[in-house]
mmCIF file with all atom_site columns, C-alpha atoms in Angstrom:
data_model
loop_
_atom_site.group_PDB
_atom_site.id
_atom_site.type_symbol
_atom_site.label_atom_id
_atom_site.label_alt_id
_atom_site.label_comp_id
_atom_site.label_asym_id
_atom_site.label_entity_id
_atom_site.label_seq_id
_atom_site.pdbx_PDB_ins_code
_atom_site.Cartn_x
_atom_site.Cartn_y
_atom_site.Cartn_z
_atom_site.occupancy
_atom_site.B_iso_or_equiv
_atom_site.pdbx_formal_charge
_atom_site.auth_seq_id
_atom_site.auth_comp_id
_atom_site.auth_asym_id
_atom_site.auth_atom_id
_atom_site.pdbx_PDB_model_num
ATOM 1   C CA . ASP P 1 1   ? 186.160 -59.456 133.336 1.00 0.00 ? 1   ASP P CA 1
ATOM 2   C CA . TYR P 1 2   ? 188.068 -60.195 130.154 1.00 0.00 ? 2   TYR P CA 1
ATOM 3   C CA . LEU P 1 3   ? 185.600 -62.565 128.492 1.00 0.00 ? 3   LEU P CA 1
ATOM 4   C CA . ALA P 1 4   ? 182.670 -60.949 130.261 1.00 0.00 ? 4   ALA P CA 1
ATOM 5   C CA . ALA P 1 5   ? 183.313 -57.826 128.202 1.00 0.00 ? 5   ALA P CA 1
ATOM 6   C CA . ILE P 1 6   ? 182.762 -59.672 124.952 1.00 0.00 ? 6   ILE P CA 1
ATOM 7   C CA . GLN P 1 7   ? 179.821 -61.842 126.030 1.00 0.00 ? 7   GLN P CA 1
ATOM 8   C CA . GLN P 1 8   ? 178.063 -58.784 127.406 1.00 0.00 ? 8   GLN P CA 1
ATOM 9   C CA . SER P 1 9   ? 178.076 -57.185 123.947 1.00 0.00 ? 9   SER P CA 1
ATOM 10  C CA . THR P 1 10  ? 177.123 -60.314 122.017 1.00 0.00 ? 10  THR P CA 1
ATOM 11  C CA . ALA P 1 11  ? 173.458 -60.756 121.167 1.00 0.00 ? 11  ALA P CA 1
ATOM 12  C CA . VAL P 1 12  ? 171.457 -63.534 119.553 1.00 0.00 ? 12  VAL P CA 1
ATOM 13  C CA . ASN P 1 13  ? 168.401 -62.863 117.414 1.00 0.00 ? 13  ASN P CA 1
ATOM 14  C CA . ILE P 1 14  ? 165.932 -64.894 119.475 1.00 0.00 ? 14  ILE P CA 1
ATOM 15  C CA . ARG P 1 15  ? 163.218 -64.916 116.776 1.00 0.00 ? 15  ARG P CA 1
ATOM 16  C CA . GLU P 1 16  ? 165.598 -66.300 114.150 1.00 0.00 ? 16  GLU P CA 1
ATOM 17  C CA . LEU P 1 17  ? 167.036 -68.824 116.615 1.00 0.00 ? 17  LEU P CA 1
ATOM 18  C CA . THR P 1 18  ? 163.547 -70.011 117.580 1.00 0.00 ? 18  THR P CA 1
ATOM 19  C CA . ASN P 1 19  ? 162.523 -70.433 113.931 1.00 0.00 ? 19  ASN P CA 1
ATOM 20  C CA . ALA P 1 20  ? 165.737 -72.321 113.108 1.00 0.00 ? 20  ALA P CA 1
ATOM 21  C CA . LEU P 1 21  ? 165.289 -74.642 116.100 1.00 0.00 ? 21  LEU P CA 1
ATOM 22  C CA . LYS P 1 22  ? 161.652 -75.334 115.169 1.00 0.00 ? 22  LYS P CA 1
ATOM 23  C CA . THR P 1 23  ? 162.770 -76.224 111.643 1.00 0.00 ? 23  THR P CA 1
ATOM 24  C CA . LEU P 1 24  ? 165.425 -78.611 112.953 1.00 0.00 ? 24  LEU P CA 1
ATOM 25  C CA . ILE P 1 25  ? 163.138 -80.170 115.556 1.00 0.00 ? 25  ILE P CA 1
ATOM 26  C CA . ASN P 1 26  ? 160.470 -80.865 112.937 1.00 0.00 ? 26  ASN P CA 1
ATOM 27  C CA . ASN P 1 27  ? 162.834 -82.076 110.201 1.00 0.00 ? 27  ASN P CA 1
ATOM 28  C CA . PRO P 1 28  ? 164.900 -85.200 111.052 1.00 0.00 ? 28  PRO P CA 1
ATOM 29  C CA . GLU P 1 29  ? 166.227 -85.435 107.477 1.00 0.00 ? 29  GLU P CA 1
ATOM 30  C CA . GLN P 1 30  ? 167.678 -81.929 107.649 1.00 0.00 ? 30  GLN P CA 1
ATOM 31  C CA . ARG P 1 31  ? 169.280 -82.707 111.037 1.00 0.00 ? 31  ARG P CA 1
ATOM 32  C CA . HIS P 1 32  ? 170.873 -85.836 109.564 1.00 0.00 ? 32  HIS P CA 1
ATOM 33  C CA . GLN P 1 33  ? 172.096 -83.945 106.478 1.00 0.00 ? 33  GLN P CA 1
ATOM 34  C CA . MET P 1 34  ? 173.586 -81.181 108.627 1.00 0.00 ? 34  MET P CA 1
ATOM 35  C CA . GLY P 1 35  ? 175.340 -83.799 110.771 1.00 0.00 ? 35  GLY P CA 1
ATOM 36  C CA . GLN P 1 36  ? 176.832 -85.464 107.693 1.00 0.00 ? 36  GLN P CA 1
ATOM 37  C CA . THR P 1 37  ? 177.962 -82.115 106.295 1.00 0.00 ? 37  THR P CA 1
ATOM 38  C CA . ALA P 1 38  ? 179.587 -81.264 109.635 1.00 0.00 ? 38  ALA P CA 1
ATOM 39  C CA . LYS P 1 39  ? 181.457 -84.593 109.700 1.00 0.00 ? 39  LYS P CA 1
ATOM 40  C CA . GLU P 1 40  ? 182.755 -84.055 106.166 1.00 0.00 ? 40  GLU P CA 1
ATOM 41  C CA . ARG P 1 41  ? 183.849 -80.513 106.984 1.00 0.00 ? 41  ARG P CA 1
ATOM 42  C CA . ALA P 1 42  ? 185.598 -81.650 110.161 1.00 0.00 ? 42  ALA P CA 1
ATOM 43  C CA . LYS P 1 43  ? 187.566 -84.235 108.178 1.00 0.00 ? 43  LYS P CA 1
ATOM 44  C CA . SER P 1 44  ? 188.433 -81.830 105.352 1.00 0.00 ? 44  SER P CA 1
ATOM 45  C CA . VAL P 1 45  ? 189.393 -78.861 107.548 1.00 0.00 ? 45  VAL P CA 1
ATOM 46  C CA . PHE P 1 46  ? 190.606 -80.257 110.869 1.00 0.00 ? 46  PHE P CA 1
ATOM 47  C CA . ASP P 1 47  ? 192.580 -83.323 109.817 1.00 0.00 ? 47  ASP P CA 1
ATOM 48  C CA . TRP P 1 48  ? 196.269 -83.120 110.869 1.00 0.00 ? 48  TRP P CA 1
ATOM 49  C CA . VAL P 1 49  ? 197.260 -83.173 107.206 1.00 0.00 ? 49  VAL P CA 1
ATOM 50  C CA . LYS P 1 50  ? 195.486 -79.792 106.867 1.00 0.00 ? 50  LYS P CA 1
ATOM 51  C CA . ILE P 1 51  ? 196.309 -78.342 110.285 1.00 0.00 ? 51  ILE P CA 1
ATOM 52  C CA . ILE P 1 52  ? 200.114 -78.682 110.265 1.00 0.00 ? 52  ILE P CA 1
ATOM 53  C CA . PRO P 1 53  ? 200.651 -76.776 106.976 1.00 0.00 ? 53  PRO P CA 1
ATOM 54  C CA . ALA P 1 54  ? 198.201 -74.088 108.156 1.00 0.00 ? 54  ALA P CA 1
ATOM 55  C CA . TYR P 1 55  ? 200.230 -73.591 111.345 1.00 0.00 ? 55  TYR P CA 1
ATOM 56  C CA . GLU P 1 56  ? 203.476 -73.477 109.380 1.00 0.00 ? 56  GLU P CA 1
ATOM 57  C CA . GLU P 1 57  ? 201.974 -70.830 107.089 1.00 0.00 ? 57  GLU P CA 1
ATOM 58  C CA . LEU P 1 58  ? 200.785 -68.842 110.115 1.00 0.00 ? 58  LEU P CA 1
ATOM 59  C CA . TRP P 1 59  ? 204.218 -68.970 111.777 1.00 0.00 ? 59  TRP P CA 1
ATOM 60  C CA . SER P 1 60  ? 205.845 -67.815 108.553 1.00 0.00 ? 60  SER P CA 1
ATOM 61  C CA . GLU P 1 61  ? 203.408 -64.908 108.205 1.00 0.00 ? 61  GLU P CA 1
ATOM 62  C CA . LEU P 1 62  ? 203.925 -63.891 111.842 1.00 0.00 ? 62  LEU P CA 1
ATOM 63  C CA . ASP P 1 63  ? 207.710 -63.950 111.358 1.00 0.00 ? 63  ASP P CA 1
ATOM 64  C CA . LYS P 1 64  ? 207.357 -61.675 108.329 1.00 0.00 ? 64  LYS P CA 1
ATOM 65  C CA . ARG P 1 65  ? 205.168 -59.255 110.274 1.00 0.00 ? 65  ARG P CA 1
ATOM 66  C CA . ARG P 1 66  ? 207.502 -59.217 113.274 1.00 0.00 ? 66  ARG P CA 1
ATOM 67  C CA . ASN P 1 67  ? 210.540 -58.617 111.114 1.00 0.00 ? 67  ASN P CA 1
ATOM 68  C CA . SER P 1 68  ? 208.870 -55.862 109.062 1.00 0.00 ? 68  SER P CA 1
ATOM 69  C CA . GLU P 1 69  ? 207.714 -53.716 112.002 1.00 0.00 ? 69  GLU P CA 1
ATOM 70  C CA . LYS P 1 70  ? 209.998 -51.079 113.405 1.00 0.00 ? 70  LYS P CA 1
ATOM 71  C CA . PRO P 1 71  ? 210.543 -51.192 117.191 1.00 0.00 ? 71  PRO P CA 1
ATOM 72  C CA . GLN P 1 72  ? 208.692 -47.900 117.768 1.00 0.00 ? 72  GLN P CA 1
ATOM 73  C CA . GLN P 1 73  ? 205.608 -49.275 115.957 1.00 0.00 ? 73  GLN P CA 1
ATOM 74  C CA . LEU P 1 74  ? 205.427 -52.100 118.479 1.00 0.00 ? 74  LEU P CA 1
ATOM 75  C CA . THR P 1 75  ? 205.437 -49.758 121.477 1.00 0.00 ? 75  THR P CA 1
ATOM 76  C CA . GLN P 1 76  ? 203.127 -47.088 120.037 1.00 0.00 ? 76  GLN P CA 1
ATOM 77  C CA . ARG P 1 77  ? 200.080 -49.319 119.728 1.00 0.00 ? 77  ARG P CA 1
ATOM 78  C CA . LYS P 1 78  ? 197.302 -48.228 122.033 1.00 0.00 ? 78  LYS P CA 1
ATOM 79  C CA . GLN P 1 79  ? 196.302 -50.848 124.590 1.00 0.00 ? 79  GLN P CA 1
ATOM 80  C CA . ASN P 1 80  ? 192.620 -50.731 125.594 1.00 0.00 ? 80  ASN P CA 1
ATOM 81  C CA . PHE P 1 81  ? 192.922 -53.779 127.811 1.00 0.00 ? 81  PHE P CA 1
ATOM 82  C CA . HIS P 1 82  ? 195.560 -55.168 130.156 1.00 0.00 ? 82  HIS P CA 1
ATOM 83  C CA . PRO P 1 83  ? 198.818 -55.793 128.239 1.00 0.00 ? 83  PRO P CA 1
ATOM 84  C CA . SER P 1 84  ? 198.739 -59.509 129.079 1.00 0.00 ? 84  SER P CA 1
ATOM 85  C CA . HIS P 1 85  ? 195.430 -59.879 127.200 1.00 0.00 ? 85  HIS P CA 1
ATOM 86  C CA . LEU P 1 86  ? 194.482 -58.921 123.681 1.00 0.00 ? 86  LEU P CA 1
ATOM 87  C CA . ASP P 1 87  ? 191.394 -56.784 123.218 1.00 0.00 ? 87  ASP P CA 1
ATOM 88  C CA . PRO P 1 88  ? 188.640 -59.439 123.078 1.00 0.00 ? 88  PRO P CA 1
ATOM 89  C CA . PHE P 1 89  ? 186.586 -57.304 120.685 1.00 0.00 ? 89  PHE P CA 1
ATOM 90  C CA . SER P 1 90  ? 189.464 -57.377 118.195 1.00 0.00 ? 90  SER P CA 1
ATOM 91  C CA . LEU P 1 91  ? 190.427 -60.964 118.956 1.00 0.00 ? 91  LEU P CA 1
ATOM 92  C CA . PHE P 1 92  ? 186.969 -62.419 118.346 1.00 0.00 ? 92  PHE P CA 1
ATOM 93  C CA . MET P 1 93  ? 185.704 -59.985 115.691 1.00 0.00 ? 93  MET P CA 1
ATOM 94  C CA . GLU P 1 94  ? 185.627 -62.723 113.016 1.00 0.00 ? 94  GLU P CA 1
ATOM 95  C CA . PHE P 1 95  ? 183.359 -65.010 115.068 1.00 0.00 ? 95  PHE P CA 1
ATOM 96  C CA . PRO P 1 96  ? 179.864 -63.532 114.715 1.00 0.00 ? 96  PRO P CA 1
ATOM 97  C CA . THR P 1 97  ? 177.549 -64.460 111.885 1.00 0.00 ? 97  THR P CA 1
ATOM 98  C CA . SER P 1 98  ? 177.054 -60.767 111.375 1.00 0.00 ? 98  SER P CA 1
ATOM 99  C CA . GLU P 1 99  ? 178.052 -57.535 113.011 1.00 0.00 ? 99  GLU P CA 1
ATOM 100 C CA . LEU P 1 100 ? 175.906 -54.539 113.682 1.00 0.00 ? 100 LEU P CA 1
ATOM 101 C CA . SER P 1 101 ? 176.141 -52.327 110.612 1.00 0.00 ? 101 SER P CA 1
ATOM 102 C CA . ARG P 1 102 ? 175.340 -48.664 110.088 1.00 0.00 ? 102 ARG P CA 1
ATOM 103 C CA . THR P 1 103 ? 172.333 -49.579 107.941 1.00 0.00 ? 103 THR P CA 1
ATOM 104 C CA . ASP P 1 104 ? 170.750 -51.895 110.553 1.00 0.00 ? 104 ASP P CA 1
ATOM 105 C CA . HIS P 1 105 ? 167.546 -50.618 112.121 1.00 0.00 ? 105 HIS P CA 1
ATOM 106 C CA . ILE P 1 106 ? 167.300 -50.480 115.906 1.00 0.00 ? 106 ILE P CA 1
ATOM 107 C CA . HIS P 1 107 ? 163.837 -50.742 117.463 1.00 0.00 ? 107 HIS P CA 1
ATOM 108 C CA . LEU P 1 108 ? 163.002 -49.738 121.020 1.00 0.00 ? 108 LEU P CA 1
ATOM 109 C CA . GLU P 1 109 ? 161.058 -52.720 122.423 1.00 0.00 ? 109 GLU P CA 1
ATOM 110 C CA . VAL P 1 110 ? 160.674 -51.739 126.084 1.00 0.00 ? 110 VAL P CA 1
ATOM 111 C CA . LYS P 1 111 ? 159.149 -48.298 126.440 1.00 0.00 ? 111 LYS P CA 1
ATOM 112 C CA . ASN P 1 112 ? 158.413 -48.344 130.173 1.00 0.00 ? 112 ASN P CA 1
ATOM 113 C CA . TRP P 1 113 ? 161.318 -46.761 132.078 1.00 0.00 ? 113 TRP P CA 1
ATOM 114 C CA . ASP P 1 114 ? 160.635 -48.829 135.222 1.00 0.00 ? 114 ASP P CA 1
ATOM 115 C CA . GLU P 1 115 ? 161.073 -51.992 133.126 1.00 0.00 ? 115 GLU P CA 1
ATOM 116 C CA . ILE P 1 116 ? 164.174 -50.593 131.440 1.00 0.00 ? 116 ILE P CA 1
ATOM 117 C CA . ILE P 1 117 ? 165.732 -49.736 134.818 1.00 0.00 ? 117 ILE P CA 1
ATOM 118 C CA . LYS P 1 118 ? 164.965 -53.248 136.115 1.00 0.00 ? 118 LYS P CA 1
ATOM 119 C CA . LEU P 1 119 ? 166.733 -54.762 133.102 1.00 0.00 ? 119 LEU P CA 1
ATOM 120 C CA . LEU P 1 120 ? 169.704 -52.399 133.396 1.00 0.00 ? 120 LEU P CA 1
ATOM 121 C CA . LYS P 1 121 ? 170.123 -53.282 137.072 1.00 0.00 ? 121 LYS P CA 1
ATOM 122 C CA . LEU P 1 122 ? 170.269 -57.046 136.541 1.00 0.00 ? 122 LEU P CA 1
ATOM 123 C CA . LYS P 1 123 ? 173.704 -58.035 137.794 1.00 0.00 ? 123 LYS P CA 1
ATOM 124 C CA . ILE P 1 124 ? 174.125 -60.656 135.069 1.00 0.00 ? 124 ILE P CA 1
ATOM 125 C CA . CYS P 1 125 ? 173.525 -57.996 132.423 1.00 0.00 ? 125 CYS P CA 1
ATOM 126 C CA . LEU P 1 126 ? 176.269 -55.622 133.444 1.00 0.00 ? 126 LEU P CA 1
ATOM 127 C CA . VAL P 1 127 ? 179.463 -57.557 134.023 1.00 0.00 ? 127 VAL P CA 1
ATOM 128 C CA . TYR P 1 128 ? 182.020 -55.197 132.490 1.00 0.00 ? 128 TYR P CA 1
ATOM 129 C CA . PRO P 1 129 ? 180.634 -51.641 132.413 1.00 0.00 ? 129 PRO P CA 1
ATOM 130 C CA . GLU P 1 130 ? 183.906 -50.090 131.202 1.00 0.00 ? 130 GLU P CA 1
ATOM 131 C CA . SER P 1 131 ? 183.241 -51.277 127.644 1.00 0.00 ? 131 SER P CA 1
ATOM 132 C CA . LEU P 1 132 ? 179.800 -49.613 127.491 1.00 0.00 ? 132 LEU P CA 1
ATOM 133 C CA . LEU P 1 133 ? 178.426 -46.101 127.741 1.00 0.00 ? 133 LEU P CA 1
ATOM 134 C CA . ASN P 1 134 ? 177.979 -44.837 131.293 1.00 0.00 ? 134 ASN P CA 1
ATOM 135 C CA . PHE P 1 135 ? 174.451 -44.653 132.727 1.00 0.00 ? 135 PHE P CA 1
ATOM 136 C CA . GLU P 1 136 ? 173.989 -41.088 131.480 1.00 0.00 ? 136 GLU P CA 1
ATOM 137 C CA . GLY P 1 137 ? 175.025 -42.156 127.959 1.00 0.00 ? 137 GLY P CA 1
ATOM 138 C CA . ILE P 1 138 ? 172.729 -45.196 128.062 1.00 0.00 ? 138 ILE P CA 1
ATOM 139 C CA . SER P 1 139 ? 169.835 -42.950 129.138 1.00 0.00 ? 139 SER P CA 1
ATOM 140 C CA . GLN P 1 140 ? 170.632 -40.500 126.332 1.00 0.00 ? 140 GLN P CA 1
ATOM 141 C CA . LEU P 1 141 ? 170.661 -43.357 123.806 1.00 0.00 ? 141 LEU P CA 1
ATOM 142 C CA . ILE P 1 142 ? 167.309 -44.693 125.017 1.00 0.00 ? 142 ILE P CA 1
ATOM 143 C CA . LEU P 1 143 ? 165.802 -41.184 124.964 1.00 0.00 ? 143 LEU P CA 1
ATOM 144 C CA . LYS P 1 144 ? 166.891 -40.844 121.328 1.00 0.00 ? 144 LYS P CA 1
ATOM 145 C CA . LEU P 1 145 ? 165.179 -44.158 120.579 1.00 0.00 ? 145 LEU P CA 1
ATOM 146 C CA . GLU P 1 146 ? 162.042 -42.983 122.387 1.00 0.00 ? 146 GLU P CA 1
ATOM 147 C CA . GLU P 1 147 ? 161.939 -39.966 120.105 1.00 0.00 ? 147 GLU P CA 1
ATOM 148 C CA . TYR P 1 148 ? 162.233 -42.173 116.993 1.00 0.00 ? 148 TYR P CA 1
ATOM 149 C CA . PRO P 1 149 ? 161.567 -45.811 118.032 1.00 0.00 ? 149 PRO P CA 1
ATOM 150 C CA . CYS P 1 150 ? 163.061 -47.217 114.809 1.00 0.00 ? 150 CYS P CA 1
ATOM 151 C CA . GLN P 1 151 ? 166.373 -45.719 113.678 1.00 0.00 ? 151 GLN P CA 1
ATOM 152 C CA . THR P 1 152 ? 169.400 -46.813 111.742 1.00 0.00 ? 152 THR P CA 1
ATOM 153 C CA . VAL P 1 153 ? 172.640 -47.313 113.612 1.00 0.00 ? 153 VAL P CA 1
ATOM 154 C CA . LYS P 1 154 ? 174.082 -44.480 111.492 1.00 0.00 ? 154 LYS P CA 1
ATOM 155 C CA . ASN P 1 155 ? 171.377 -42.063 112.706 1.00 0.00 ? 155 ASN P CA 1
ATOM 156 C CA . ILE P 1 156 ? 172.088 -43.006 116.311 1.00 0.00 ? 156 ILE P CA 1
ATOM 157 C CA . LEU P 1 157 ? 175.837 -42.542 115.848 1.00 0.00 ? 157 LEU P CA 1
ATOM 158 C CA . ASP P 1 158 ? 175.299 -39.198 114.089 1.00 0.00 ? 158 ASP P CA 1
ATOM 159 C CA . SER P 1 159 ? 173.073 -37.988 116.928 1.00 0.00 ? 159 SER P CA 1
ATOM 160 C CA . MET P 1 160 ? 175.820 -38.668 119.499 1.00 0.00 ? 160 MET P CA 1
ATOM 161 C CA . PRO P 1 161 ? 178.904 -37.207 117.757 1.00 0.00 ? 161 PRO P CA 1
ATOM 162 C CA . ARG P 1 162 ? 180.977 -36.546 120.877 1.00 0.00 ? 162 ARG P CA 1
ATOM 163 C CA . THR P 1 163 ? 180.583 -40.074 122.203 1.00 0.00 ? 163 THR P CA 1
ATOM 164 C CA . ASN P 1 164 ? 182.966 -42.999 121.668 1.00 0.00 ? 164 ASN P CA 1
ATOM 165 C CA . GLU P 1 165 ? 181.564 -44.857 118.639 1.00 0.00 ? 165 GLU P CA 1
ATOM 166 C CA . LYS P 1 166 ? 182.745 -48.298 119.794 1.00 0.00 ? 166 LYS P CA 1
ATOM 167 C CA . LYS P 1 167 ? 181.042 -47.818 123.147 1.00 0.00 ? 167 LYS P CA 1
ATOM 168 C CA . ILE P 1 168 ? 177.811 -46.769 121.423 1.00 0.00 ? 168 ILE P CA 1
ATOM 169 C CA . LEU P 1 169 ? 177.887 -49.879 119.205 1.00 0.00 ? 169 LEU P CA 1
ATOM 170 C CA . ARG P 1 170 ? 178.666 -52.181 122.145 1.00 0.00 ? 170 ARG P CA 1
ATOM 171 C CA . THR P 1 171 ? 175.892 -50.561 124.162 1.00 0.00 ? 171 THR P CA 1
ATOM 172 C CA . ILE P 1 172 ? 173.371 -50.996 121.331 1.00 0.00 ? 172 ILE P CA 1
ATOM 173 C CA . VAL P 1 173 ? 174.215 -54.705 121.093 1.00 0.00 ? 173 VAL P CA 1
ATOM 174 C CA . TRP P 1 174 ? 174.016 -54.972 124.884 1.00 0.00 ? 174 TRP P CA 1
ATOM 175 C CA . LEU P 1 175 ? 170.548 -53.350 124.835 1.00 0.00 ? 175 LEU P CA 1
ATOM 176 C CA . ILE P 1 176 ? 169.524 -55.875 122.169 1.00 0.00 ? 176 ILE P CA 1
ATOM 177 C CA . LYS P 1 177 ? 170.900 -58.702 124.309 1.00 0.00 ? 177 LYS P CA 1
ATOM 178 C CA . ILE P 1 178 ? 168.906 -57.688 127.398 1.00 0.00 ? 178 ILE P CA 1
ATOM 179 C CA . GLY P 1 179 ? 165.721 -57.137 125.365 1.00 0.00 ? 179 GLY P CA 1
ATOM 180 C CA . VAL P 1 180 ? 165.403 -53.347 125.571 1.00 0.00 ? 180 VAL P CA 1
ATOM 181 C CA . CYS P 1 181 ? 165.933 -53.103 121.797 1.00 0.00 ? 181 CYS P CA 1
ATOM 182 C CA . SER P 1 182 ? 165.789 -55.341 118.757 1.00 0.00 ? 182 SER P CA 1
ATOM 183 C CA . HIS P 1 183 ? 167.285 -54.952 115.327 1.00 0.00 ? 183 HIS P CA 1
ATOM 184 C CA . ASN P 1 184 ? 166.732 -55.788 111.685 1.00 0.00 ? 184 ASN P CA 1
ATOM 185 C CA . GLY P 1 185 ? 169.792 -56.096 109.481 1.00 0.00 ? 185 GLY P CA 1
#
């Protein structure tokens, strides 16, 4: 469930991926250049001479943080996930190329409710429902997109003021992932 929560709300722009793969497939020189660049980066970033000092710096910073926090601050932090696991959305938030922003436009791609329901029911699509809107919230979101098939994330958030913003954002990305919606950044 832990990693399923994050993968479920991670989407890939299929059009951009397809175009990038076509470019690489048709351009052996670019593939070779990218390989060389990757080798050089691996040597310059991941060599032990670089890694050990980075770890030492990290340990020092963590010691400073631990020593500066008051005991009550440590216990007052809200845990959204099991205490033995960090929140994967916070843990991996630096990984994506880009995050959904308030200015991104969301487009409703699938307008047939029977198709939408089929996609929503796919077991592989809904692994960790607790991190998303409930079915009623998902339906409300899709109805808002039916009304205006291309909206900014901000407009969607503003139209659902009493709903958990993080769940709305995760649900939008999930709908992009399963093909119900698409987005332009």
